[in-house]
Short mmCIF file of C-alpha atoms and ligand atoms in Angstrom, two decimals:
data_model
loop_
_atom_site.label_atom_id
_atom_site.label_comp_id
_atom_site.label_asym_id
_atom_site.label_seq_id
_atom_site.Cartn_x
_atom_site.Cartn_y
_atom_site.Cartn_z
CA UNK A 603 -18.16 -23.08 12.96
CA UNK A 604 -15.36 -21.69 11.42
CA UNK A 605 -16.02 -19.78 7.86
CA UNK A 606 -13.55 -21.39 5.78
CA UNK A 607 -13.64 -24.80 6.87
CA UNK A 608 -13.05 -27.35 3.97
CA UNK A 609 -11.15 -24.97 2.03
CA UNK A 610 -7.68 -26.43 0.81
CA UNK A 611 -5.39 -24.31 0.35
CA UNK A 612 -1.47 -25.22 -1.41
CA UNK A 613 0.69 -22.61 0.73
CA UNK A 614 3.55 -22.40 -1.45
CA UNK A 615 4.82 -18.96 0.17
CA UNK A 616 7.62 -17.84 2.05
CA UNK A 617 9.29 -15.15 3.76
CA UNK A 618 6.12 -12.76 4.65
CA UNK A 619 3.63 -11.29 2.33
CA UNK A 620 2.75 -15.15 1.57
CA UNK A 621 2.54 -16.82 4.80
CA UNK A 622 0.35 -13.47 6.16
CA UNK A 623 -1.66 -14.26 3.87
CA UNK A 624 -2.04 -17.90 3.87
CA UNK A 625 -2.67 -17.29 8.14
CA UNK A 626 -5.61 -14.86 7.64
CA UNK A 627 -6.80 -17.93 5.68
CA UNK A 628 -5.73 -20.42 8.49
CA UNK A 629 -7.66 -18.53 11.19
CA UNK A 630 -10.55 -18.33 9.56
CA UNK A 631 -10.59 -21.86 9.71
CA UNK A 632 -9.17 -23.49 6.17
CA UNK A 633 -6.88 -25.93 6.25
CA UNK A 634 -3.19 -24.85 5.30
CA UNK A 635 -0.31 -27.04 4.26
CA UNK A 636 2.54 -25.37 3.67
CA UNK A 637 5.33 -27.05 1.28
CA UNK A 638 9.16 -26.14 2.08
CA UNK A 639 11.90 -27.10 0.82
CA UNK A 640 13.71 -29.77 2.44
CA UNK A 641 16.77 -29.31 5.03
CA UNK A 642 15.85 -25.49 6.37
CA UNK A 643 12.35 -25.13 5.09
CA UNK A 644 11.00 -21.61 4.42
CA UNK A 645 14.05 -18.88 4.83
CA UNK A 646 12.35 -16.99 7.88
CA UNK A 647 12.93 -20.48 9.86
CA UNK A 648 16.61 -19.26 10.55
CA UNK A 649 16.65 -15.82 10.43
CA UNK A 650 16.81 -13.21 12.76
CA UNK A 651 16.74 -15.95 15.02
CA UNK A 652 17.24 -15.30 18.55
CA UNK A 653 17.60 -18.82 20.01
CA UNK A 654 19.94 -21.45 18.56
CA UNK A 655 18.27 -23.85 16.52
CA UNK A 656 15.04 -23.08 17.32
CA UNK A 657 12.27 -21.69 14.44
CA UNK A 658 12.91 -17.73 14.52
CA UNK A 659 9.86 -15.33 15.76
CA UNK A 660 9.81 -14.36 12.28
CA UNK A 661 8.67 -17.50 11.19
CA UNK A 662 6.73 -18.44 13.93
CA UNK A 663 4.79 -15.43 14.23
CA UNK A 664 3.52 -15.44 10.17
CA UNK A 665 2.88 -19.41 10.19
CA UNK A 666 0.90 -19.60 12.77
CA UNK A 667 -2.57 -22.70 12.24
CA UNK A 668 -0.86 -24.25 9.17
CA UNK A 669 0.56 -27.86 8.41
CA UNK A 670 3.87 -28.20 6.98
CA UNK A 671 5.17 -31.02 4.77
CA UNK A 672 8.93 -31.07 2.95
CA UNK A 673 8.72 -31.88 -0.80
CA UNK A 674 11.76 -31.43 -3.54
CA UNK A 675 9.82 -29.78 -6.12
CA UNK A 676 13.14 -30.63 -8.53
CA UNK A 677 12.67 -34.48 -7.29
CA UNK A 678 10.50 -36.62 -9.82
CA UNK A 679 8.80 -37.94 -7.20
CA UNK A 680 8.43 -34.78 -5.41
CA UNK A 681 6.21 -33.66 -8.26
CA UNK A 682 4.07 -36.38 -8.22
CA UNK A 683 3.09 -35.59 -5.00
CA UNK A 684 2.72 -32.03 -5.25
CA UNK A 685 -0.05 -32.64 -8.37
CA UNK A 686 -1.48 -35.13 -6.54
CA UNK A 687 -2.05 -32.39 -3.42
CA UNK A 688 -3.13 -29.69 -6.47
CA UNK A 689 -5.94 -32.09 -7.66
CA UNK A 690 -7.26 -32.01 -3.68
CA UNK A 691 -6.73 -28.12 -3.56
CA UNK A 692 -8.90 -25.01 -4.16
CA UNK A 693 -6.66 -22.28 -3.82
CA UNK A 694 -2.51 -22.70 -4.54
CA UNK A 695 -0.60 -20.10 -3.27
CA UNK A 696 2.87 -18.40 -4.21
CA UNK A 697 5.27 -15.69 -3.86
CA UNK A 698 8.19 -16.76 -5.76
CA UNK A 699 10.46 -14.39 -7.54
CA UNK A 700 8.87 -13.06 -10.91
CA UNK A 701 9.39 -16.78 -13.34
CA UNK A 702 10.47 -19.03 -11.03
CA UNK A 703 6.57 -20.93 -10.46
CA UNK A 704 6.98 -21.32 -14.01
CA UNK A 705 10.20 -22.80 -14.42
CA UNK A 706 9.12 -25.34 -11.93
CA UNK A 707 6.22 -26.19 -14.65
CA UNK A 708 3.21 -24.53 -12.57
CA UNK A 709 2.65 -21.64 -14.37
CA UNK A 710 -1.53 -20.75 -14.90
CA UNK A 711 -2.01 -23.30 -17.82
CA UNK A 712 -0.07 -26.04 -16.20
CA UNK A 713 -2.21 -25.70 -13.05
CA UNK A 714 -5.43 -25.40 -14.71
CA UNK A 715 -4.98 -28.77 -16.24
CA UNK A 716 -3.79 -30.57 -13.23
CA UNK A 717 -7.24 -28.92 -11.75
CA UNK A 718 -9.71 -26.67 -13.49
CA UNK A 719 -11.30 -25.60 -10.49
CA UNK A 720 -8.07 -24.36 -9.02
CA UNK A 721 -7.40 -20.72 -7.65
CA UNK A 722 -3.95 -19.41 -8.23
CA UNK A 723 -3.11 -16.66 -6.26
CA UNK A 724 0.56 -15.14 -6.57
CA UNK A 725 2.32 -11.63 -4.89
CA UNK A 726 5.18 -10.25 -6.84
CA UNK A 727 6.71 -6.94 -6.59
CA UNK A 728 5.74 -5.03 -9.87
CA UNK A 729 2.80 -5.99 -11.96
CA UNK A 730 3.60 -6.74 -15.77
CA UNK A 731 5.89 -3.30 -16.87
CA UNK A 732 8.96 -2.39 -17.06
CA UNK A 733 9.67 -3.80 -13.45
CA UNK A 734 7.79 -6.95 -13.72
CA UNK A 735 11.26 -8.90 -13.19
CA UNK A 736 12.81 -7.27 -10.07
CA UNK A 737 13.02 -9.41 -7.00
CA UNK A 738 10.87 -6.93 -4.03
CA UNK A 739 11.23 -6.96 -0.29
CA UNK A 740 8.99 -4.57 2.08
CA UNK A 741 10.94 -1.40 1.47
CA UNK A 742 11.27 -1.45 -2.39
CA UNK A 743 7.75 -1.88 -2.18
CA UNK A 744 7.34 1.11 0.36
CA UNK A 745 9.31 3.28 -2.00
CA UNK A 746 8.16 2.05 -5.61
CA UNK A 747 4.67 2.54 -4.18
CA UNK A 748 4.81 5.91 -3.07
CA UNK A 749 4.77 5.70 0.47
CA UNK A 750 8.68 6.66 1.26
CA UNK A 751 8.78 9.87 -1.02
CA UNK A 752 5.70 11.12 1.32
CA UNK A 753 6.99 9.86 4.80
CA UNK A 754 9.44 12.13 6.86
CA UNK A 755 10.26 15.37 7.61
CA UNK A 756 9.87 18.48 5.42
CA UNK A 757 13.71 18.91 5.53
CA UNK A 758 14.90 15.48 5.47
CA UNK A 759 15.22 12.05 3.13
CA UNK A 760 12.28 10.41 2.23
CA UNK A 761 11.99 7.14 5.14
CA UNK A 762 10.43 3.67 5.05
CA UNK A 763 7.67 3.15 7.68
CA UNK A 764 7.73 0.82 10.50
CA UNK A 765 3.94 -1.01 9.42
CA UNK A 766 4.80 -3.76 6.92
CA UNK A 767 2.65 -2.21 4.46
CA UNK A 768 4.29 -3.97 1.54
CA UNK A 769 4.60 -7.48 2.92
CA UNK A 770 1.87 -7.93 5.25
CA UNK A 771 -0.52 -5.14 3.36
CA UNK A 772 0.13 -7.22 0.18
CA UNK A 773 -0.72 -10.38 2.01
CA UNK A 774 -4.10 -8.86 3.48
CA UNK A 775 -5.12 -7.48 -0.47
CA UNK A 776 -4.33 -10.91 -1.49
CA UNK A 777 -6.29 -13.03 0.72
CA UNK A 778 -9.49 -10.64 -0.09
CA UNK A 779 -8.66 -11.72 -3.37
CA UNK A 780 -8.56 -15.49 -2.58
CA UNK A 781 -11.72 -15.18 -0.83
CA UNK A 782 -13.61 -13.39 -3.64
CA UNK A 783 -12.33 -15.78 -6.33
CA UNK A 784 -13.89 -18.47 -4.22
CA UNK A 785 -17.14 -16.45 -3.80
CA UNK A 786 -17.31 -15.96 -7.56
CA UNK A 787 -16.39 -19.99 -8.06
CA UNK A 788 -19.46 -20.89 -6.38
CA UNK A 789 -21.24 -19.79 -8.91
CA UNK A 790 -19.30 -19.84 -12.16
CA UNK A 791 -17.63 -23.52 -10.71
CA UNK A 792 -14.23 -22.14 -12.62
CA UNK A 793 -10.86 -21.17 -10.76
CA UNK A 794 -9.40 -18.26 -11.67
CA UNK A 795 -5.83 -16.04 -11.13
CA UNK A 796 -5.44 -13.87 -8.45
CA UNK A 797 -2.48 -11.56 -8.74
CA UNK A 798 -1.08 -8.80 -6.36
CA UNK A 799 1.99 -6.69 -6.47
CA UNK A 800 3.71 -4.90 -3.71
CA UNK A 801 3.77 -2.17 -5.38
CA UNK A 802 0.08 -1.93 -6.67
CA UNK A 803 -0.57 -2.86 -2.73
CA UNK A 804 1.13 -0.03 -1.62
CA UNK A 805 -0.29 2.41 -4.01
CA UNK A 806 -3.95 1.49 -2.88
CA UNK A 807 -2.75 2.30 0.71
CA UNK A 808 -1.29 5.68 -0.53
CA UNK A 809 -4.28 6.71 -2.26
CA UNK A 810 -4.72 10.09 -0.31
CA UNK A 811 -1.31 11.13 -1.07
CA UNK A 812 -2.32 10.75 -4.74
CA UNK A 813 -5.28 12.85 -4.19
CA UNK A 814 -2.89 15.83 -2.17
CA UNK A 815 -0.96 15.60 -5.38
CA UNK A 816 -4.03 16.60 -7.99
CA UNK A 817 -5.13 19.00 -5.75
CA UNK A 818 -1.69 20.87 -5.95
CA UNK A 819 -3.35 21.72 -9.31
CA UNK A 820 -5.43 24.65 -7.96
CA UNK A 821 -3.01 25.45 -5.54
CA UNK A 822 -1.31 25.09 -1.88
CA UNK A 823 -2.39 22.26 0.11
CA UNK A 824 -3.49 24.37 3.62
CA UNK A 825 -3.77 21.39 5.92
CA UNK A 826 -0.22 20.86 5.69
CA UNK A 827 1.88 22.69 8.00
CA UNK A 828 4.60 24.00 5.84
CA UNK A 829 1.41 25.51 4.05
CA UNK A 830 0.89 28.14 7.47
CA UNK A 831 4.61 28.02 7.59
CA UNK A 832 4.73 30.01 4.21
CA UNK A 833 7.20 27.23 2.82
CA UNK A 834 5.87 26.95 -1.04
CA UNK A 835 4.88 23.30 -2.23
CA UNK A 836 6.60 21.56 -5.17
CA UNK A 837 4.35 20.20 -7.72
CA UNK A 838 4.08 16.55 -6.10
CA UNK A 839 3.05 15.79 -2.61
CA UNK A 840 5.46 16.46 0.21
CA UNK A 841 6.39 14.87 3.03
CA UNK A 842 4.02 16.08 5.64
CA UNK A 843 5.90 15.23 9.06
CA UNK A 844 3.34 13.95 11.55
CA UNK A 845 1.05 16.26 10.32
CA UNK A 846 -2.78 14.72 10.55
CA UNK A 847 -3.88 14.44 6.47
CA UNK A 848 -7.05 15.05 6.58
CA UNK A 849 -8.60 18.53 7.39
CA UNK A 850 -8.04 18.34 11.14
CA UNK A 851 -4.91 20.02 12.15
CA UNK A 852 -2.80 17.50 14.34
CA UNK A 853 0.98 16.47 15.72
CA UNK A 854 2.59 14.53 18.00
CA UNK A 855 3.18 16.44 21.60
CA UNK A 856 6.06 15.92 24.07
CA UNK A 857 4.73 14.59 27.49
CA UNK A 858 5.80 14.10 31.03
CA UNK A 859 8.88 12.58 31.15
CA UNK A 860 10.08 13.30 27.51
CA UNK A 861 13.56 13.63 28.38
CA UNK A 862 14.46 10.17 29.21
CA UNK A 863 11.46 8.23 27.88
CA UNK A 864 11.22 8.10 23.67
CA UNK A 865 8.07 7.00 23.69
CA UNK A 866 6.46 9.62 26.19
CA UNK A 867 4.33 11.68 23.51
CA UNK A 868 0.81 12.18 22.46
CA UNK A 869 -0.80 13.04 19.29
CA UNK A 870 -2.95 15.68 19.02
CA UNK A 871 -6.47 17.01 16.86
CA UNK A 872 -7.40 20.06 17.07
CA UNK A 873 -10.65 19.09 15.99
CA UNK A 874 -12.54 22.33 14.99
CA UNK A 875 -15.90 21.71 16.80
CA UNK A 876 -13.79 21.15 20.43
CA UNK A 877 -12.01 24.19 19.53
CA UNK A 878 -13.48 25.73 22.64
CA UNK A 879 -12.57 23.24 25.15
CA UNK A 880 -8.95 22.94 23.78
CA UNK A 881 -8.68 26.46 24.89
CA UNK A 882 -10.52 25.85 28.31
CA UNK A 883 -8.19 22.57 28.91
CA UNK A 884 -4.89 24.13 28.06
CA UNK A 885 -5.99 27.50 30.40
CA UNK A 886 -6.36 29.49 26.78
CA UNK A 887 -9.87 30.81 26.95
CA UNK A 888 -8.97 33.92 24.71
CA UNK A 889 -8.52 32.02 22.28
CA UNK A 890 -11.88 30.89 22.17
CA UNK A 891 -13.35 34.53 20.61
CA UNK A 892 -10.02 35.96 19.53
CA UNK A 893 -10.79 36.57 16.03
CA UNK A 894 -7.27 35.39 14.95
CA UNK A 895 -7.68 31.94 16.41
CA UNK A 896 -11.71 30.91 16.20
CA UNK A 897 -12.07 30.08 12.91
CA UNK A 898 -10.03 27.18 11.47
CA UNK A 899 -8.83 29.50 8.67
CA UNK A 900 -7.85 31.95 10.97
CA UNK A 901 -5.56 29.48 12.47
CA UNK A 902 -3.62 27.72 10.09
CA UNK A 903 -0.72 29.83 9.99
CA UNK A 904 -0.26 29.87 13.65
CA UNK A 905 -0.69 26.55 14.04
CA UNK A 906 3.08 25.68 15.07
CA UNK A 907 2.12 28.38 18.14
CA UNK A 908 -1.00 26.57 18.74
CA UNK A 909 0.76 23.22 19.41
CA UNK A 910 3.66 24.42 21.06
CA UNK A 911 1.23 26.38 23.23
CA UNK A 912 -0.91 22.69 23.73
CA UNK A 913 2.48 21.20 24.17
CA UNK A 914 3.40 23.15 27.07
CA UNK A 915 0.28 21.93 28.87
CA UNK A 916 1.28 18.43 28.23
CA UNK A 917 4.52 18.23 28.89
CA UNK A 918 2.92 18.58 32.71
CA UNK A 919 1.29 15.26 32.36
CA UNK A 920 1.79 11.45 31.30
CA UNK A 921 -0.02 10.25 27.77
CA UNK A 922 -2.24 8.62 29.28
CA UNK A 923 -3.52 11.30 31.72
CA UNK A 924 -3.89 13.68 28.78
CA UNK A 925 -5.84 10.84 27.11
CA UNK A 926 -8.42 10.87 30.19
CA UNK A 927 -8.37 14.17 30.32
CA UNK A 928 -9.18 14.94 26.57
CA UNK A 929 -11.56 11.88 25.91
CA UNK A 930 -14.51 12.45 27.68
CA UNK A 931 -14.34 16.27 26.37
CA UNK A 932 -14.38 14.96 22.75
CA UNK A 933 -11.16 16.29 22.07
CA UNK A 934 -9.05 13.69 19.59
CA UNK A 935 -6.23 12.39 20.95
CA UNK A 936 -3.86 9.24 21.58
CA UNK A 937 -0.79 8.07 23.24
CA UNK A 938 2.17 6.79 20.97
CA UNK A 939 2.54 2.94 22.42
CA UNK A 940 5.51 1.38 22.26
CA UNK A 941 6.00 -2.13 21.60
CA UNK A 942 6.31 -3.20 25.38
CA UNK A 943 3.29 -1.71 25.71
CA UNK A 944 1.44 -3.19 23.11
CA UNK A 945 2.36 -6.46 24.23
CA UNK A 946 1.41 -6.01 27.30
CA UNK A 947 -1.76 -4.30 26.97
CA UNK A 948 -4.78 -5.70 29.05
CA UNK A 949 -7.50 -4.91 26.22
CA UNK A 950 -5.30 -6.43 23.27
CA UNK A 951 -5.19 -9.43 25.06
CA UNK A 952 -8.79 -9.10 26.06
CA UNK A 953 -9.77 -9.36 22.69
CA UNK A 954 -7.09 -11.94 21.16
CA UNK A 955 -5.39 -9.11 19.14
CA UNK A 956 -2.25 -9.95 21.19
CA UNK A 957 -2.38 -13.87 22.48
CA UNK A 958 0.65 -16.01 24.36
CA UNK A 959 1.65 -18.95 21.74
CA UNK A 960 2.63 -22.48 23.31
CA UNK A 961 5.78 -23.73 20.73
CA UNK A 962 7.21 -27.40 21.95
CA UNK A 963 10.82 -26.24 21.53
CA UNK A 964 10.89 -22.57 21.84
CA UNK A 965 8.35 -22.22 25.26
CA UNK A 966 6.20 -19.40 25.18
CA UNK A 967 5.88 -16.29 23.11
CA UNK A 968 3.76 -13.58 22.42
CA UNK A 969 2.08 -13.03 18.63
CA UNK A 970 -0.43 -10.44 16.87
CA UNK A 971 -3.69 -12.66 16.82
CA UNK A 972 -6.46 -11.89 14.37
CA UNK A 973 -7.17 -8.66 13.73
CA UNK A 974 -10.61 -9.04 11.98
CA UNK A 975 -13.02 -10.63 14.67
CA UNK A 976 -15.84 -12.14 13.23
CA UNK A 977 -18.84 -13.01 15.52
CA UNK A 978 -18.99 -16.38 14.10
CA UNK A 979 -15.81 -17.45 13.52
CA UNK A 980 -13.65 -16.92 16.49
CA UNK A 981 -9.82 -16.96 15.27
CA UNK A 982 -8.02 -19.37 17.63
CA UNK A 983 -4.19 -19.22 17.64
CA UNK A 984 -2.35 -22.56 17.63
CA UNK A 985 1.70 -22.82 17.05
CA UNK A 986 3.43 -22.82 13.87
CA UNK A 987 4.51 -26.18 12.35
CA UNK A 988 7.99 -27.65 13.22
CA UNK A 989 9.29 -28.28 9.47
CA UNK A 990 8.06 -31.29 7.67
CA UNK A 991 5.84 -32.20 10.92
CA UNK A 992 2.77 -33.32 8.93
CA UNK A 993 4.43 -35.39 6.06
CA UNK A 994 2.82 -38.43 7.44
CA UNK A 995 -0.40 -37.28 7.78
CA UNK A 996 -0.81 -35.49 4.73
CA UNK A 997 0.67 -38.34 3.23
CA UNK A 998 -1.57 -40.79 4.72
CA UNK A 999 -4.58 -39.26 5.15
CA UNK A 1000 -4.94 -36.29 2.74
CA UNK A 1001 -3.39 -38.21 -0.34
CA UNK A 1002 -4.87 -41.53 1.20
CA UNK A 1003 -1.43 -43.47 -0.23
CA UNK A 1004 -1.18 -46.57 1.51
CA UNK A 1005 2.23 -47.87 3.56
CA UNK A 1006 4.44 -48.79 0.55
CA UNK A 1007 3.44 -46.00 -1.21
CA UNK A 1008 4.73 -43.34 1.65
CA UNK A 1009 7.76 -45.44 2.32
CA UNK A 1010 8.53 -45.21 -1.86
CA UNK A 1011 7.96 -41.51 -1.48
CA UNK A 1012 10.29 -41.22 2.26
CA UNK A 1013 13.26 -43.13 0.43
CA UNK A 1014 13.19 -40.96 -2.81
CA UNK A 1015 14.74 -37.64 -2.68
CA UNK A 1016 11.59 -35.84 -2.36
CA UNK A 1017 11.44 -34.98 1.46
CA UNK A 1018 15.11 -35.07 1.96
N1 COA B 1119 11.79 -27.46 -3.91
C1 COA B 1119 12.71 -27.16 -4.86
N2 COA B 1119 13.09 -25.90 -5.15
C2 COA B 1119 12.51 -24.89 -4.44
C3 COA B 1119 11.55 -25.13 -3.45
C4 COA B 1119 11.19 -26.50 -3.20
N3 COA B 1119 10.30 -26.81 -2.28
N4 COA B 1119 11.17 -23.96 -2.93
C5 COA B 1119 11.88 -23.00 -3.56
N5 COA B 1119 12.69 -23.57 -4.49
C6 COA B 1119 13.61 -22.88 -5.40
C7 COA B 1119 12.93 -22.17 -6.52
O1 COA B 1119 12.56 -23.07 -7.54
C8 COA B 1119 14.00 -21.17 -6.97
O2 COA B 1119 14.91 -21.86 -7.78
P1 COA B 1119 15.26 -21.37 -9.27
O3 COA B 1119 15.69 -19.93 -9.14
O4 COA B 1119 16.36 -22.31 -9.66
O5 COA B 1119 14.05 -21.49 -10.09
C9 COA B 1119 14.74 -20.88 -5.65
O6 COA B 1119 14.26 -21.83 -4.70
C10 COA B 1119 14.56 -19.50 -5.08
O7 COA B 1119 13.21 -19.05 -5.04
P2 COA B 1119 12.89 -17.49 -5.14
O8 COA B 1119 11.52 -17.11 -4.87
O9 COA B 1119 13.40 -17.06 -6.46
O10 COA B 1119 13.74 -16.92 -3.88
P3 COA B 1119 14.84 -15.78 -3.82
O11 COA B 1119 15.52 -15.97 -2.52
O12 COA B 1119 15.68 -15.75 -5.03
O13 COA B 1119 13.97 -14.44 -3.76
C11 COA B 1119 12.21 -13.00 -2.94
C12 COA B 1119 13.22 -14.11 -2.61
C13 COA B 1119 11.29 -12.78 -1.76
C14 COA B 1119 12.96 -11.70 -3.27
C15 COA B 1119 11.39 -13.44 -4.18
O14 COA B 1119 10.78 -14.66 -3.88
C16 COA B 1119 10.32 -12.44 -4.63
O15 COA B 1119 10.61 -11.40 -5.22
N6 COA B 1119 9.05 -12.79 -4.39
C17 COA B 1119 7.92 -11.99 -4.85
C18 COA B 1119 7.73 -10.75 -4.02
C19 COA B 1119 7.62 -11.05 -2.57
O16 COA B 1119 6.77 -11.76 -2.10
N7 COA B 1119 8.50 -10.38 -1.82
C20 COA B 1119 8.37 -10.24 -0.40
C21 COA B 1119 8.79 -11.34 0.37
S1 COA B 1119 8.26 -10.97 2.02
#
């Protein structure tokens, strides 16, 4: 049985924080129509394409369980059959820029009358403030959020991060939204609005950084390197390099084969209770009662020695052999995967994470599954929708118009 079975939801999103959203909600089991505008359909279809004429991985990989029917929302008749699909829905779903829902005359109010018991749920880049206008993509929202300012190097320019935090993060807070508004409707039987911003998305994901900064109040933050470096902080949080954030030293470590491979690295905890066989692994013992080293204090401004001292020992073997090495001593550790790995790792596939997609005209690719696993509702990944491929049947058997009624709608301008 799949959890959200019967649900209806409007998918009136594009580009990505949207449709991640709306395929959370498809997995689970509700049943997604997507509307797109007619001739090329949500944006994604042709971008970054990598095979003429054929939907782009971008598109393919965020639309993933979901119907898709073109409708003219400018087109008279276009509009009739978008209300008619609001009355049948529980949850509509937008990330327009900031007005434009509106000025196609489904704002909140207009909604609500076409159907009381409707959620709306909409992304935009700023909540209401002096920014509430702006058009957003990922890394506005990375920097406007925080993130950027606290990402990099020490010495260097604040940098955007390669996890879609602002699309796909914002997509994730809004479908726990979705799903609590529907909770909650069960038992007050009213819709209600559901309303994310990138940057408020962001923000929640930054929330340690925000904590580093109050505690610059009573003074230097000593889990950050620069803090054993002697380098004085500012009076905001700094960019921390790769160090670990919480009170665990850690950094990423050169391994075998460095030199020609960019991915050949491992990062590294010096957890404080494995202290001992950190030293015994990397052939350090004397470390282990030195009075300068055995106490976490003690270490913190030697800890660039410590991990250049760690590093030599694994620069004389692969990631993974220092993982197998470390793990079953409790000692913290993991090997940066590239992308070719990930999608070719045994285990992700094992468990659906990574899954081979079937698409009629583009053959086969590979796509992030479902990353929440529920032991009742397994997450099965079926292709995303060629555009307009379910006009009929949605027509026909979600709207229930008869023959001359879909043919009136097919000649007007409304799916052209
Ligand atoms: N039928 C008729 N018109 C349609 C339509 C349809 N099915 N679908 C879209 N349109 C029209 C809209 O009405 C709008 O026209 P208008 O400006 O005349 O009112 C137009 O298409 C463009 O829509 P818009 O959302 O404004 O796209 P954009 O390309 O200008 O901006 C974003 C793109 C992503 C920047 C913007 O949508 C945005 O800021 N969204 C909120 C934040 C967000 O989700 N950003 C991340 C995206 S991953």
């Amino acid at each position: 049985m799949e959890a959200l079975k019967g649900v209806n939801i409007l998918d009136f999103t594009h580009v990505q924080s949207g449709p991640t959203c709306t395929q959370l909600l498809a997995w689970f089991g509700a049943n997604v129509i997507k509307i797109e505008r007619p001739g090329g359909g949500d944006i994604t279809r042709s971008q970054l394409r990598d095979i003429e004429e054929v939907d782009s991985l971008y598109f393919t990989m965020l639309n993933h369980n979901k119907k898709s029917i073109t409708l003219n929302i400018k087109d008279k008749s276009g509009k009739e059959v978008l209300e008619d699909l609001i009355k049948k829905s529980d949850v509509f779903v937008e990330n327009f820029a900031p007005g434009t829902i509106e000025r196609m005359g489904y704002g909140w109010d207009e909604i609500q009358k076409i159907n009381p018991k409707i959620i709306l749920a909409s992304v935009k880049g700023f909540g209401p403030g002096p920014y509430e206008d702006c058009k957003v993509y990922e890394n506005i929202a990375q920097c406007a959020g925080g993130a950027a300012s606290t990402t990099g190097f020490l010495d260097g320019p604040p940098l955007v991060t390669g996890a879609q935090i602002g699309d796909s993060g914002t997509g994730l807070h809004l479908a726990l939204g979705i799903v609590t508004a529907l909770f909650q409707r069960e038992k007050s039987g009213k819709g209600q609005r559901v309303d994310v911003s990138m940057q408020d998305g962001v923000v929640n994901l930054c929330r340690v950084k925000l904590r580093d900064y109050q505690r610059l109040k009573s003074g230097p933050l000593n889990e950050y390197s620069q803090y054993g470096k002697g380098i004085p902080f500012t009076d905001t949080t700094p960019r921390s390099g790769n160090d670990s954030g919480g009170g665990q030293p850690g950094w990423i470590l050169k391994c075998k084969g460095w030199e020609n491979d960019p991915d050949a690295y491992v990062y590294f905890i010096t957890q404080a209770p494995v202290w001992d066989k950190i030293c015994r692994v990397i052939g350090k013992e004397e470390w282990i009662e030195d009075q300068g080293y055995s106490s976490p204090k003690a270490r913190l401004d030697k800890l660039e020695l410590i991990f250049n001292t760690i590093e030599e020992w694994t620069k004389t073997k692969s990631k993974y052999d220092v993982v197998s090495i470390c793990d079953p001593l409790g000692i913290p550790c993991g090997p940066i995967l590239s992308m070719k790995e990930i999608a070719n790792d045994q285990s992700l596939k094992d468990t659906g994470t990574i899954v081979e997609v079937d698409h009629p005209v583009r053959g086969k690719y590979i796509s992030v599954g479902c990353p929440i696993k529920l032991s009742d509702s397994k997450a099965e990944v079926s292709r995303s929708p060629l555009l307009g491929e379910h006009n009929d049947e949605v027509l026909r058997d979600i709207l229930n118009y008869d023959e001359d009624k879909i043919n009136k709608v097919k000649q007007s301008d409304a799916m052209k």
